[in-house]
Short mmCIF file of C-alpha atoms and ligand atoms in Angstrom, two decimals:
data_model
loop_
_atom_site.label_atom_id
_atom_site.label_comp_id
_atom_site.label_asym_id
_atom_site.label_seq_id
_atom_site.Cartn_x
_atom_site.Cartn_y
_atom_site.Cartn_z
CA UNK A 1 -17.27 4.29 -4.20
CA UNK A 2 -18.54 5.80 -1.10
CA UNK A 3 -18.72 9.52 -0.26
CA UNK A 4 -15.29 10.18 -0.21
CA UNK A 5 -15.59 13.36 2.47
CA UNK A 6 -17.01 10.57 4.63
CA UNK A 7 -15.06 7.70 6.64
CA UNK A 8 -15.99 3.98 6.41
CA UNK A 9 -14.46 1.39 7.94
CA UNK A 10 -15.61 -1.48 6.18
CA UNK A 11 -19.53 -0.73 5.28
CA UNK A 12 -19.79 1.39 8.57
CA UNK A 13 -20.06 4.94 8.76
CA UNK A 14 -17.43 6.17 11.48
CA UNK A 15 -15.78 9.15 12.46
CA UNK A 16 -11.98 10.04 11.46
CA UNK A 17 -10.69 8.79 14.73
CA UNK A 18 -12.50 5.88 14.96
CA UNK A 19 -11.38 4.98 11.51
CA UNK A 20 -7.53 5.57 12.55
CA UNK A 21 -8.19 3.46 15.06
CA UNK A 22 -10.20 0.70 13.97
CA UNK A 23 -7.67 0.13 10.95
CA UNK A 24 -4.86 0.12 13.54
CA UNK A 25 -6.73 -2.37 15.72
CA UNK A 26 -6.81 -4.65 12.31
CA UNK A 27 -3.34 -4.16 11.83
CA UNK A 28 -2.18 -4.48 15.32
CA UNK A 29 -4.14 -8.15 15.39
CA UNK A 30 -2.83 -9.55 11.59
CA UNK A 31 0.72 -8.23 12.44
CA UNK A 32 2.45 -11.81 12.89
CA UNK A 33 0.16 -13.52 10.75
CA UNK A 34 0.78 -11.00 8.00
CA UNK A 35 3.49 -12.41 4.94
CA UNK A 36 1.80 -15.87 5.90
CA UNK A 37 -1.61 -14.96 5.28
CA UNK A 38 -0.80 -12.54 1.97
CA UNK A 39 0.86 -15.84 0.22
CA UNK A 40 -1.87 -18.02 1.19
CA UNK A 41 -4.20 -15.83 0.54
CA UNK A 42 -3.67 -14.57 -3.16
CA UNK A 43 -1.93 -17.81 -4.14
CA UNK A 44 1.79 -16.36 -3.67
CA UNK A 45 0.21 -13.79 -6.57
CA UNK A 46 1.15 -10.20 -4.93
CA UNK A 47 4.53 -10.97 -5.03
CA UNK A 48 4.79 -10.91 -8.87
CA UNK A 49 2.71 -7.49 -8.46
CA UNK A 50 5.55 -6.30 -5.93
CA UNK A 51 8.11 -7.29 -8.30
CA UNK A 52 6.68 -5.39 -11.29
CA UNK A 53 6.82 -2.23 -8.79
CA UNK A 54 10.17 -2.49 -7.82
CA UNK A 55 10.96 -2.44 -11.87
CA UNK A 56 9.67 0.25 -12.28
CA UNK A 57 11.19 1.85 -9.17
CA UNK A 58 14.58 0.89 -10.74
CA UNK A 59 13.89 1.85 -13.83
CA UNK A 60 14.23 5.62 -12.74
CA UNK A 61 17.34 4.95 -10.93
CA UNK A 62 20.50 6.05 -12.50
CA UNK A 63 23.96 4.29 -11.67
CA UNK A 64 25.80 7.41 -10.65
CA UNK A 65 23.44 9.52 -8.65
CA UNK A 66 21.69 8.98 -5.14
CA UNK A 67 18.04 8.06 -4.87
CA UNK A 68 15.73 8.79 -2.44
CA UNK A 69 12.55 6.49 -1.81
CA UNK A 70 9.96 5.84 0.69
CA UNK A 71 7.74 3.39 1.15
CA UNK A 72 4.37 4.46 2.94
CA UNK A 73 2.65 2.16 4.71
CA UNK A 74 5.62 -0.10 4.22
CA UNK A 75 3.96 -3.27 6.63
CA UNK A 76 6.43 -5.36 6.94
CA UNK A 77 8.71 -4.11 4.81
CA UNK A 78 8.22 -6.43 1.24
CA UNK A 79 8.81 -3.10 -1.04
CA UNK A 80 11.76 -1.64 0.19
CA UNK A 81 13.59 -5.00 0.87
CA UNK A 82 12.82 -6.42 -2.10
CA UNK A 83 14.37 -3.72 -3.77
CA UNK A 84 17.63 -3.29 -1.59
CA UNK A 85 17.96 -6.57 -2.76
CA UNK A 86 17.92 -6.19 -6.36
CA UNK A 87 19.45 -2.96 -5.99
CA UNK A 88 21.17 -0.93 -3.35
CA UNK A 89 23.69 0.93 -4.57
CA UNK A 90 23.64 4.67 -3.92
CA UNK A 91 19.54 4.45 -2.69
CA UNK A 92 18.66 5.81 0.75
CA UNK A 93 15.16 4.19 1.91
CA UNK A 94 12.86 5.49 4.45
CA UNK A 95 10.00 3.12 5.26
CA UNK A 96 7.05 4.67 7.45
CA UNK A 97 3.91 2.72 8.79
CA UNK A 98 1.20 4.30 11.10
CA UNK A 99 1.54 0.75 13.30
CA UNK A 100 4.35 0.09 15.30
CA UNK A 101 3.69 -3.56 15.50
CA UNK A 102 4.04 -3.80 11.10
CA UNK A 103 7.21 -1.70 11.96
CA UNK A 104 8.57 -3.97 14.69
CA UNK A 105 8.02 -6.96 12.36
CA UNK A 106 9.97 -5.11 9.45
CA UNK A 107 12.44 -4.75 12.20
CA UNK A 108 12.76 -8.09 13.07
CA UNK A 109 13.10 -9.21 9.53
CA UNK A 110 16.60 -10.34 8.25
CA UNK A 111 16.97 -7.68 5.49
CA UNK A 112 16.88 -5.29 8.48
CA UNK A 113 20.10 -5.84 10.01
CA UNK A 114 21.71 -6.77 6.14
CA UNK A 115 20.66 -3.21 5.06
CA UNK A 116 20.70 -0.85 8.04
CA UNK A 117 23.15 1.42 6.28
CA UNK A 118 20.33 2.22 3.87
CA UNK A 119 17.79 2.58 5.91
CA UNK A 120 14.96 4.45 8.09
CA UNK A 121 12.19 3.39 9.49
CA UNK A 122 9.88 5.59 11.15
CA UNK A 123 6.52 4.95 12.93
CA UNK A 124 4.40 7.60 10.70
CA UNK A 125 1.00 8.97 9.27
CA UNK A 126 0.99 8.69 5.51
CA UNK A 127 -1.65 12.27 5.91
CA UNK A 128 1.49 14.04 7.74
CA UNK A 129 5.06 12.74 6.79
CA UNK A 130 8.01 13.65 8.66
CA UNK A 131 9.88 14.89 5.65
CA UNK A 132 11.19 17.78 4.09
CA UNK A 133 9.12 18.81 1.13
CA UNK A 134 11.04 18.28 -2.43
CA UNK A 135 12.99 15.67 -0.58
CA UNK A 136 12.21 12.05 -2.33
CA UNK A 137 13.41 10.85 -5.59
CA UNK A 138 9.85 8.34 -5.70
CA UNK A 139 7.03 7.56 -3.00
CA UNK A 140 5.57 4.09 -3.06
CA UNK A 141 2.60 2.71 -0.89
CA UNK A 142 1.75 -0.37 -1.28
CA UNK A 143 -2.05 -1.80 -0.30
CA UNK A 144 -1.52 1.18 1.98
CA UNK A 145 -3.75 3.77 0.27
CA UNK A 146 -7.59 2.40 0.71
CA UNK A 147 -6.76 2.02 4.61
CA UNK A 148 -5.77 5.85 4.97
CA UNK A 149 -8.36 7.50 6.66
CA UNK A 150 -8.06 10.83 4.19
CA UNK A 151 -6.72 9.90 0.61
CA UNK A 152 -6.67 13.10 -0.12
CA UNK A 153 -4.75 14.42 2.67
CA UNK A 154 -1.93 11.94 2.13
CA UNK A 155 -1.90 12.41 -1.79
CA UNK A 156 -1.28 16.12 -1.13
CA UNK A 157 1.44 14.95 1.43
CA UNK A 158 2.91 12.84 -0.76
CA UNK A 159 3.10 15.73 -3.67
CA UNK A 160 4.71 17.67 -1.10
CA UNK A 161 7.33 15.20 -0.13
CA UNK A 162 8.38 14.37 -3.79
CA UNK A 163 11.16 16.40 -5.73
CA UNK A 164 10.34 17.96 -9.12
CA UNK A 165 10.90 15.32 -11.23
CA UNK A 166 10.01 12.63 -8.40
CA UNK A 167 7.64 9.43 -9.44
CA UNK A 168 4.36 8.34 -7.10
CA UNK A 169 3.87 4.80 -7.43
CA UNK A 170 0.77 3.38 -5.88
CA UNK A 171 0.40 -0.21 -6.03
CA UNK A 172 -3.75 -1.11 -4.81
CA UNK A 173 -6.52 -3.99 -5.48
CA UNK A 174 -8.82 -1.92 -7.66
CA UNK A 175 -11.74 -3.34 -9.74
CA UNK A 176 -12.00 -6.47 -11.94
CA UNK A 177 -12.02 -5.35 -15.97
CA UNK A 178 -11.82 -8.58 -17.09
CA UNK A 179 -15.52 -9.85 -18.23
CA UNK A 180 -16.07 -13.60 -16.07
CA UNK A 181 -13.37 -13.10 -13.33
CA UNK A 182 -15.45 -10.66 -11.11
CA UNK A 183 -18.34 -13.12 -10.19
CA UNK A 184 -15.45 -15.96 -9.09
CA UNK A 185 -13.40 -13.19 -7.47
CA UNK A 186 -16.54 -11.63 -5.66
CA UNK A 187 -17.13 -15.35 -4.38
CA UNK A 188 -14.19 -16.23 -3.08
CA UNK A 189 -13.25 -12.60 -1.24
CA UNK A 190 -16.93 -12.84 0.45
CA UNK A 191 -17.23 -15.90 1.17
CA UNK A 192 -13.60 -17.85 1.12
CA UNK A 193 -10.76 -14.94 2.57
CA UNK A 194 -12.65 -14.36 5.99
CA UNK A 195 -13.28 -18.03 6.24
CA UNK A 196 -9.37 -18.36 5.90
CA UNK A 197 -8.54 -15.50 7.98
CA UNK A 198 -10.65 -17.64 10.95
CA UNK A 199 -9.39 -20.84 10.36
CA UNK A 200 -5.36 -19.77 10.14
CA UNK A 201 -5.34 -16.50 11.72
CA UNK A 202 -8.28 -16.93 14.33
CA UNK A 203 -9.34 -13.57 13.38
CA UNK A 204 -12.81 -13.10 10.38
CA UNK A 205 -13.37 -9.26 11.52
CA UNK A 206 -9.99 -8.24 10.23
CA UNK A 207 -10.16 -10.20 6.81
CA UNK A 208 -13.98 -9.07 6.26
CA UNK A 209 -12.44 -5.30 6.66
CA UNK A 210 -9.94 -5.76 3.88
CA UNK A 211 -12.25 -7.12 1.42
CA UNK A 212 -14.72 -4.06 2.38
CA UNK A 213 -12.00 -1.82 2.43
CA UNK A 214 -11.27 -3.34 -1.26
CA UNK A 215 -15.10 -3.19 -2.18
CA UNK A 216 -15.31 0.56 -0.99
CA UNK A 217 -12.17 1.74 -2.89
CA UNK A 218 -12.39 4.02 -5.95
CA UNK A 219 -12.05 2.59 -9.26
CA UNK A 220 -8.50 3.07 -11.58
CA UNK A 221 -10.10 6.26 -13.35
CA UNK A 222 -11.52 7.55 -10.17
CA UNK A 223 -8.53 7.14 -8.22
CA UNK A 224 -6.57 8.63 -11.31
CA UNK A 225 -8.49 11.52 -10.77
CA UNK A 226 -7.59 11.86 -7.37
CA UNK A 227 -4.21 11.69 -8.11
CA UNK A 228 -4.50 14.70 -10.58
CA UNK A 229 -6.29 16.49 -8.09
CA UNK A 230 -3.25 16.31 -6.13
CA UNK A 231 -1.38 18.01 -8.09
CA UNK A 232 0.69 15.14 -10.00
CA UNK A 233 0.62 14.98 -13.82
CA UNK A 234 0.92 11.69 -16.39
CA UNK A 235 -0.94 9.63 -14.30
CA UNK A 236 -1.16 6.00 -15.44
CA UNK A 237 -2.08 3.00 -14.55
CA UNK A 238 -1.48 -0.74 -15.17
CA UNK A 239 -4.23 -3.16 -14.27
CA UNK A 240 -2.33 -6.17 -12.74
CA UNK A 241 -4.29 -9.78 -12.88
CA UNK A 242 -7.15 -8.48 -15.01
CA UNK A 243 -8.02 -5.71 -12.58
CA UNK A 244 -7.68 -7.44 -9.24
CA UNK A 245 -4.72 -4.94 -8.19
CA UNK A 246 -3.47 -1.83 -10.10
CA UNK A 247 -0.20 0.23 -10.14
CA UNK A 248 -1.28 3.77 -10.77
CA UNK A 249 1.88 6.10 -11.49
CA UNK A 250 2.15 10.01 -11.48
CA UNK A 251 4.58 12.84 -12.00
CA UNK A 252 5.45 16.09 -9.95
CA UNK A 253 6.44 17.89 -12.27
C1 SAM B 1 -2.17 -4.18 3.78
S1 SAM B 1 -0.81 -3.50 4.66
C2 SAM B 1 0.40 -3.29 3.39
C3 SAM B 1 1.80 -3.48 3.85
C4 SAM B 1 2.89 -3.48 2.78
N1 SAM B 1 2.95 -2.22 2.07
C5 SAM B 1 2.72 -4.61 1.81
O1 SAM B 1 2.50 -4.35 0.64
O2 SAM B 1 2.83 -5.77 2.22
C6 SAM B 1 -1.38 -1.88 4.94
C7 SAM B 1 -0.51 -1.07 5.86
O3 SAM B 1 -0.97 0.30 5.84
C8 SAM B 1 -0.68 0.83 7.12
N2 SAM B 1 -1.43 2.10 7.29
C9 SAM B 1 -2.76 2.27 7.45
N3 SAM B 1 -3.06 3.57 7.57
C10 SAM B 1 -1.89 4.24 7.46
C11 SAM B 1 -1.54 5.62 7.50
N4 SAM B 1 -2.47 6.57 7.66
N5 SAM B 1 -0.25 5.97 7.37
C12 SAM B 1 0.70 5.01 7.21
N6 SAM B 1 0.44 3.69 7.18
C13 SAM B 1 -0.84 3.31 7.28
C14 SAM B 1 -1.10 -0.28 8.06
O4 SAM B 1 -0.60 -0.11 9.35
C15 SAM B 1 -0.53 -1.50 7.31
O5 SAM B 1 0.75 -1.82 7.75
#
């Protein structure tokens, strides 16, 4: 991992700003293409990684009291609506994303309109929520982390934001432990994902960011310490497709 008091967006060295803006530019330009690329892209696989969040978001929910949960960086919304559907009794749901394009296209989805009594959406910076502190039951992001300019800043956020008792759930591609996948893996993100995000999305630059933005991200025990540094406690994680992604969970407690 690089320098972590230093910004990078992909393998360039760029100032805050810049990286704020750069990663908004990305996300401005895949906005549309988004759900269609991350299917084609990963084989249909982050779905089943979505779904083992969203158990374990339920799994702290009890039948008789309300929840509160945000999802950071929420895109287009996958997390929370996935979730409503499975489960939205008694659950109030605030989804926040720094890009007002992923917001208008969690907007225009039709969970929107099915679920508005649950819901927020806000156009937001994970590094400075628009929250009461102690006010969330959990905080998810999801493949939202690595393209926050300060980690730091928004882990300390997101401490603030939870209750006592409240879960973080980060759900991240983090680093092949499984001997014999990485070489295939490091193949086909160099060489195959921009090459796709060209041919179906007419845009390489964006899709060579993410797998940077992958490459330059810390490791599960790095990141775990991070997360301790934060101020959570019982951090975990759960290495999802041999390493490929990771679900790293903490306590404020
Ligand atoms: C790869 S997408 C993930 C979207 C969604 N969570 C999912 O799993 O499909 C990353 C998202 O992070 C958002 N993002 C980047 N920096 C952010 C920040 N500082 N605060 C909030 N959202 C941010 C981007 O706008 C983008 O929508």
């Amino acid at each position: 991992m690089k320098k972590i008091n230093k910004f990078y967006f992909g393998e360039e060295e760029v100032s805050k700003e810049q990286k704020v803006r750069l990663v908004n530019d990305v996300f401005d330009s895949v906005s549309k293409k988004y759900d269609l690329m991350n299917d084609i892209l990963s084989f249909g696989t982050h779905r089943i990684w979505k779904d083992i969040l969203i158990n374990m978001i339920i799994s702290m929910k009890s039948s008789n009291k309300n929840f509160s949960y945000l999802d950071l960086a929420c895109g287009t919304g996958d997390i929370a609506y996935k979730l409503l559907k499975k489960n939205s009794k008694k659950i109030d749901v605030f989804m926040m994303d720094i890009n007002d394009q992923m917001i208008l296209q969690a907007k225009q989805r039709k969970e929107h309109k099915k679920y508005i009594g649950n819901l927020c959406l806000a156009v937001s910076d994970a590094e400075n929520i628009p929250l009461v502190s102690k006010s969330m039951d959990c905080i998810t992001i999801a493949f939202g982390i690595r393209n926050v300019a300060s980690v730091d800043v928004a882990l300390k956020e997101i401490y603030r934001v939870l209750k006592y008792g409240g879960k973080f759930l980060c759900l991240e591609f983090s680093q092949i432990e499984l001997s014999g996948m990485d070489r295939f893996y490091e193949f086909y993100s160099k060489n195959i994902i921009p090459e796709l995000g060209n041919i179906i999305a007419d845009d390489r630059g964006s899709y060579k960011y993410l797998i940077e933005s992958i490459k330059n991200f810390p490791k599960q025990d790095e990141f775990s310490d991070m997360i301790n540094n934060a101020g959570f406690t019982n951090t975990k994680y759960k290495n999802l497709s041999g390493g490929i992604a990771a679900i790293h969970s903490a306590w404020k407690i």
